[in-house]
GROMACS .gro file of C-alpha atoms in nm:
model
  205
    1UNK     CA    1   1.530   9.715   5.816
    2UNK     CA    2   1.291   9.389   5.867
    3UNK     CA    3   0.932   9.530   5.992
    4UNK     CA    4   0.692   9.377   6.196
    5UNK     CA    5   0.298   9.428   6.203
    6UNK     CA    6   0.178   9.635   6.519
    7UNK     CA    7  -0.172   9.532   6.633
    8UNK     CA    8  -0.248   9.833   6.670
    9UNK     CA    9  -0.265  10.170   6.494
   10UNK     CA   10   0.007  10.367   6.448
   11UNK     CA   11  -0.035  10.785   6.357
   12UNK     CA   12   0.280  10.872   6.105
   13UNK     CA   13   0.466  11.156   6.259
   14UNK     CA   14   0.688  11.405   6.032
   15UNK     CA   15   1.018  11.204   6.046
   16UNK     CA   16   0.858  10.850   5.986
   17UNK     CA   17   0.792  10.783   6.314
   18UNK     CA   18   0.512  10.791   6.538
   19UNK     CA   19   0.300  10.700   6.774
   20UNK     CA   20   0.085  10.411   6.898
   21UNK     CA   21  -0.301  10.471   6.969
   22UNK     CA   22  -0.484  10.262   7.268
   23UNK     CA   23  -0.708  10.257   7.499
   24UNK     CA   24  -0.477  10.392   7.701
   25UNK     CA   25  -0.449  10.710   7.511
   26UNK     CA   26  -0.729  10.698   7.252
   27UNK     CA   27  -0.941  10.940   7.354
   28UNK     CA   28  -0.597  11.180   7.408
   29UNK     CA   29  -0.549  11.110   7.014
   30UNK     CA   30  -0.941  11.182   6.949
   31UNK     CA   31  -0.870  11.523   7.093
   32UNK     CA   32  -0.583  11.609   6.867
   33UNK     CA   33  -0.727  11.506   6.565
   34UNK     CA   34  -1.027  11.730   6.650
   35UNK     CA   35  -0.843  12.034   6.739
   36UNK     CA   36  -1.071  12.278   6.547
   37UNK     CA   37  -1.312  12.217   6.866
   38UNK     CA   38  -1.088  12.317   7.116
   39UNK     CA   39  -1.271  12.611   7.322
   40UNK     CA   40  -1.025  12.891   7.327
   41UNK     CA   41  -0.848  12.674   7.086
   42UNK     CA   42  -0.582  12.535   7.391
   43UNK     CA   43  -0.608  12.212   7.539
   44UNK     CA   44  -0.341  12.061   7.802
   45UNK     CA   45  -0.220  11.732   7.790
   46UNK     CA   46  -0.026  11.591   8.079
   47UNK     CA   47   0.090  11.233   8.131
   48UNK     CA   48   0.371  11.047   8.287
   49UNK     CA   49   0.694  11.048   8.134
   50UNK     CA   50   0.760  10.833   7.828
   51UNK     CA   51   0.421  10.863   7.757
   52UNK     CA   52   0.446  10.993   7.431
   53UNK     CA   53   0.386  11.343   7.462
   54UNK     CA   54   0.643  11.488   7.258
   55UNK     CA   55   0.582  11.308   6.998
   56UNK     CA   56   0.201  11.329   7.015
   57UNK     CA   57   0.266  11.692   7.005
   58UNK     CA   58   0.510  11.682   6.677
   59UNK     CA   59   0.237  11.506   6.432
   60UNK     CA   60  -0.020  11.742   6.576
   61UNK     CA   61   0.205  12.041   6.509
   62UNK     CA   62   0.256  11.885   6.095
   63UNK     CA   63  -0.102  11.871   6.075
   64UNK     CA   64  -0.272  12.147   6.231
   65UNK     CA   65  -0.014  12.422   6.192
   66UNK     CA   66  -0.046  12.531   6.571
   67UNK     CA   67   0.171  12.565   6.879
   68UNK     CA   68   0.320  12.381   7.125
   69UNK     CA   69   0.479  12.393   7.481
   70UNK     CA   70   0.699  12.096   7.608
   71UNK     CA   71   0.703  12.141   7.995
   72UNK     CA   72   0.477  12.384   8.013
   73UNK     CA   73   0.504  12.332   8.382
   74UNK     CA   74   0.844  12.525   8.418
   75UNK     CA   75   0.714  12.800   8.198
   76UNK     CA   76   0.746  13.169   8.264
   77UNK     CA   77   0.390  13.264   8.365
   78UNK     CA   78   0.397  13.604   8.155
   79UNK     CA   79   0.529  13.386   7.890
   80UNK     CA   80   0.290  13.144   7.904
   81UNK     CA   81   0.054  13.427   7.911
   82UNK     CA   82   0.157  13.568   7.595
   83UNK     CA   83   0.179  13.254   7.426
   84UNK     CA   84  -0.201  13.158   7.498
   85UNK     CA   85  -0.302  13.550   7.388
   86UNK     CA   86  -0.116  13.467   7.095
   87UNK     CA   87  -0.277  13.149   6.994
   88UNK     CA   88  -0.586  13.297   7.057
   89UNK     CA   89  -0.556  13.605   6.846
   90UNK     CA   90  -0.423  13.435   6.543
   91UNK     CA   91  -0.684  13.114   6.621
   92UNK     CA   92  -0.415  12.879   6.628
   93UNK     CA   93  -0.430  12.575   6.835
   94UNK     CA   94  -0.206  12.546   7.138
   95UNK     CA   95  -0.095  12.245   7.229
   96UNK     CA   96   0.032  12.273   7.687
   97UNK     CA   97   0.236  11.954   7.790
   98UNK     CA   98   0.311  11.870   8.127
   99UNK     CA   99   0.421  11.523   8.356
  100UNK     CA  100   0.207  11.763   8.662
  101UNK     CA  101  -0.184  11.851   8.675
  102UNK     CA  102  -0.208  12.207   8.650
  103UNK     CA  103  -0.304  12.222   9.014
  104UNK     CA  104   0.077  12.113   9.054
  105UNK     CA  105   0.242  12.432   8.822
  106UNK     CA  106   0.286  12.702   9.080
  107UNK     CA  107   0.098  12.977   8.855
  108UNK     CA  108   0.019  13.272   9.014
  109UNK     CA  109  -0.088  13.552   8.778
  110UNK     CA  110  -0.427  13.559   8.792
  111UNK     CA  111  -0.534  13.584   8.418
  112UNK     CA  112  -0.306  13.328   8.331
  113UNK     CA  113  -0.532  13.126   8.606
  114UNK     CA  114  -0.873  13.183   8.476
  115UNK     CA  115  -0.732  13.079   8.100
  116UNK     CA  116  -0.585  12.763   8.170
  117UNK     CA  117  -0.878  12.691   8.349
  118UNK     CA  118  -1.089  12.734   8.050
  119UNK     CA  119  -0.886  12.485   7.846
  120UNK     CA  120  -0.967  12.172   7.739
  121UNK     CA  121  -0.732  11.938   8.002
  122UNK     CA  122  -0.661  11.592   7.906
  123UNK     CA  123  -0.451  11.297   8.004
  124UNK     CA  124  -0.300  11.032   7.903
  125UNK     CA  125  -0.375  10.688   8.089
  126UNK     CA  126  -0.138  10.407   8.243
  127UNK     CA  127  -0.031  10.169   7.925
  128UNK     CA  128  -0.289   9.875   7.848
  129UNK     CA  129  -0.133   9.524   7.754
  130UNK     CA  130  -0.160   9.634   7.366
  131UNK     CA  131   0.061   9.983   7.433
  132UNK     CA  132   0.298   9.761   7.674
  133UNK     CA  133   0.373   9.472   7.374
  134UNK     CA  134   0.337   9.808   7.069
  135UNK     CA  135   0.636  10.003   7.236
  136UNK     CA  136   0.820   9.691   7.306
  137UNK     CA  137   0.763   9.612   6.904
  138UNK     CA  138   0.861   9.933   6.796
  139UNK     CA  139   1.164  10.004   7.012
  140UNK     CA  140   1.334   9.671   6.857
  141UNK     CA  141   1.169   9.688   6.516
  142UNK     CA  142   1.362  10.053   6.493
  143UNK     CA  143   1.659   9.851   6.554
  144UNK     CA  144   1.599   9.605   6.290
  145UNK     CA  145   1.543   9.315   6.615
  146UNK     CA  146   1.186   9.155   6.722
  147UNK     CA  147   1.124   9.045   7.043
  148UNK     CA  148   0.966   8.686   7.108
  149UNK     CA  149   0.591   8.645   7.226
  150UNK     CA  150   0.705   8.414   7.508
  151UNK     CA  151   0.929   8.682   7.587
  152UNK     CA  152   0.645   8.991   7.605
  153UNK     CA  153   0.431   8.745   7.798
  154UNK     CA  154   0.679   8.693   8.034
  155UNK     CA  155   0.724   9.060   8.071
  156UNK     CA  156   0.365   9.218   8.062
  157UNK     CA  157   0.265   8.944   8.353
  158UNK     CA  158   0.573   9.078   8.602
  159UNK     CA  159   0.657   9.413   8.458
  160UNK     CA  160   0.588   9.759   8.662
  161UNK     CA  161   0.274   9.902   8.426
  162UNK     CA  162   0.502  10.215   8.344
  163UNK     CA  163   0.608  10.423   8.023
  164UNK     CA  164   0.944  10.460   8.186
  165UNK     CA  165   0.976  10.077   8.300
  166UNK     CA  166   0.895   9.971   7.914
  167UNK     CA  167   1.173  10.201   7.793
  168UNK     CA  168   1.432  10.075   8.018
  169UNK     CA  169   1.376   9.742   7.998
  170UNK     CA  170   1.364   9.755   7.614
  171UNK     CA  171   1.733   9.960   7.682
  172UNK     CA  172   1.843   9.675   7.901
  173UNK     CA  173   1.746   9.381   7.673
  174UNK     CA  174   1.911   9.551   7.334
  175UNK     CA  175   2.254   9.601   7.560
  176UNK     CA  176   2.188   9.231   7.668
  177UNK     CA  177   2.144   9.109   7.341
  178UNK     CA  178   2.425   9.297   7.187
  179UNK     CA  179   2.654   9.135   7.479
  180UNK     CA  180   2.527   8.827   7.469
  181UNK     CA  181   2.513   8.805   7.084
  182UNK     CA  182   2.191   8.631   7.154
  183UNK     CA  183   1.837   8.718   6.978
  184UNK     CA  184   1.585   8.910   7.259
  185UNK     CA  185   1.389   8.604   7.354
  186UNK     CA  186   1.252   8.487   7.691
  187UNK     CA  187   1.596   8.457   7.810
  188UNK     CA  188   1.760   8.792   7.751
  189UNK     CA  189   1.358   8.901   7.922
  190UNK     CA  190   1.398   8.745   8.239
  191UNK     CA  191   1.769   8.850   8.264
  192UNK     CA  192   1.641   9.211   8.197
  193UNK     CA  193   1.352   9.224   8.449
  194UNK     CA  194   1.585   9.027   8.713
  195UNK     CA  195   1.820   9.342   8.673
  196UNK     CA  196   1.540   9.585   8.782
  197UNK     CA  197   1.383   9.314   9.021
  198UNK     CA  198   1.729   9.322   9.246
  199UNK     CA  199   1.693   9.622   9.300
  200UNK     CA  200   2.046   9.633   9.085
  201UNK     CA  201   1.903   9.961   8.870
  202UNK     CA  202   1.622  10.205   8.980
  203UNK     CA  203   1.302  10.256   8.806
  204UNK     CA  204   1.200  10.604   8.737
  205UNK     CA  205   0.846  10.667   8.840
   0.00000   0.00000   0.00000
């Protein structure tokens, strides 16, 4: 597989992979490297979908030995209860992910309230022009592909700002290249924005 220097730092996760650090999410990745600090050793990290989360939480899971909760949003609140008790009592680090503010989970027991209140809460930011052109790196270097530079300026000038609008036009411009049998160059970009633009696919929020 060719590779392709990322300017920008990229945290090894268990299977090879990873993900990219920011501004956008650099403080996020601060926080998970210094989990021994967490006050009653939970923190909950919510950001938009696409944003990395999942994978955030994987490397942090290798390297600190804790928990974590995908969705934590749709959670059982007794669960969730025990779960945070648990963590607690064996001084583990728990690791809460959600797309919604906690404001936004519905819980309604009482002591789960006053604990997830107590956690550390963090989020991840909108992606900056370096995330935007890392993620569109990545996606194609993974595929053995790069993507021109007149092509990513193109994009990061027009594009919706999104996690979730970077993944699907990266989707859109591999299945365009494949079809076309053409490299992804500025071409194959403003074919793959145009597709979004007319309204032709929607773009998840």
């Amino acid at each position: 597989m060719s590779q392709i220097a990322l300017p920008l730092e990229q945290n090894p996760s268990p299977d090879g992979d990873g993900y990219l650090v920011t501004a956008a999410n650099a403080e996020v990745h601060r926080y998970l490297q210094n989990w021994r600090e967490w006050p009653h050793h939970t923190m909950i990290l919510t950001g938009p979908e696409a944003s990395g989360k999942s994978t955030m939480a994987a490397t942090f899971e290798a390297q600190s030995g804790g928990l974590f909760l995908d969705d934590a949003d749709q959670c059982d609140d007794t669960e969730m209860f025990h779960l945070w008790n648990r963590a607690n009592a064996e001084k583990k680090p728990l690791l809460l992910l959600s797309e919604k503010p906690v404001s936004e989970w519905g819980v309604s027991l009482p002591d789960l309230k006053s604990r997830l209140a107590a956690s550390l809460h963090r989020e991840i930011g909108p992606p900056d022009q370096a995330m935007i052109e890392g993620l569109f790196q990545k996606y194609f270097a993974v595929r053995g592909l790069t993507i021109s530079q007149d092509a990513l300026r193109y994009l990061e000038k027009r594009m919706i700002r999104s996690y979730a609008m970077v993944r699907q036009l990266a989707q859109k411009m591999d299945a365009l290249a494949i079809e076309t049998k053409k490299p992804v160059n500025l071409a194959i970009a403003k074919s793959a924005l145009g597709y979004f633009d007319s309204g032709d696919e929607k773009v998840d929020s």
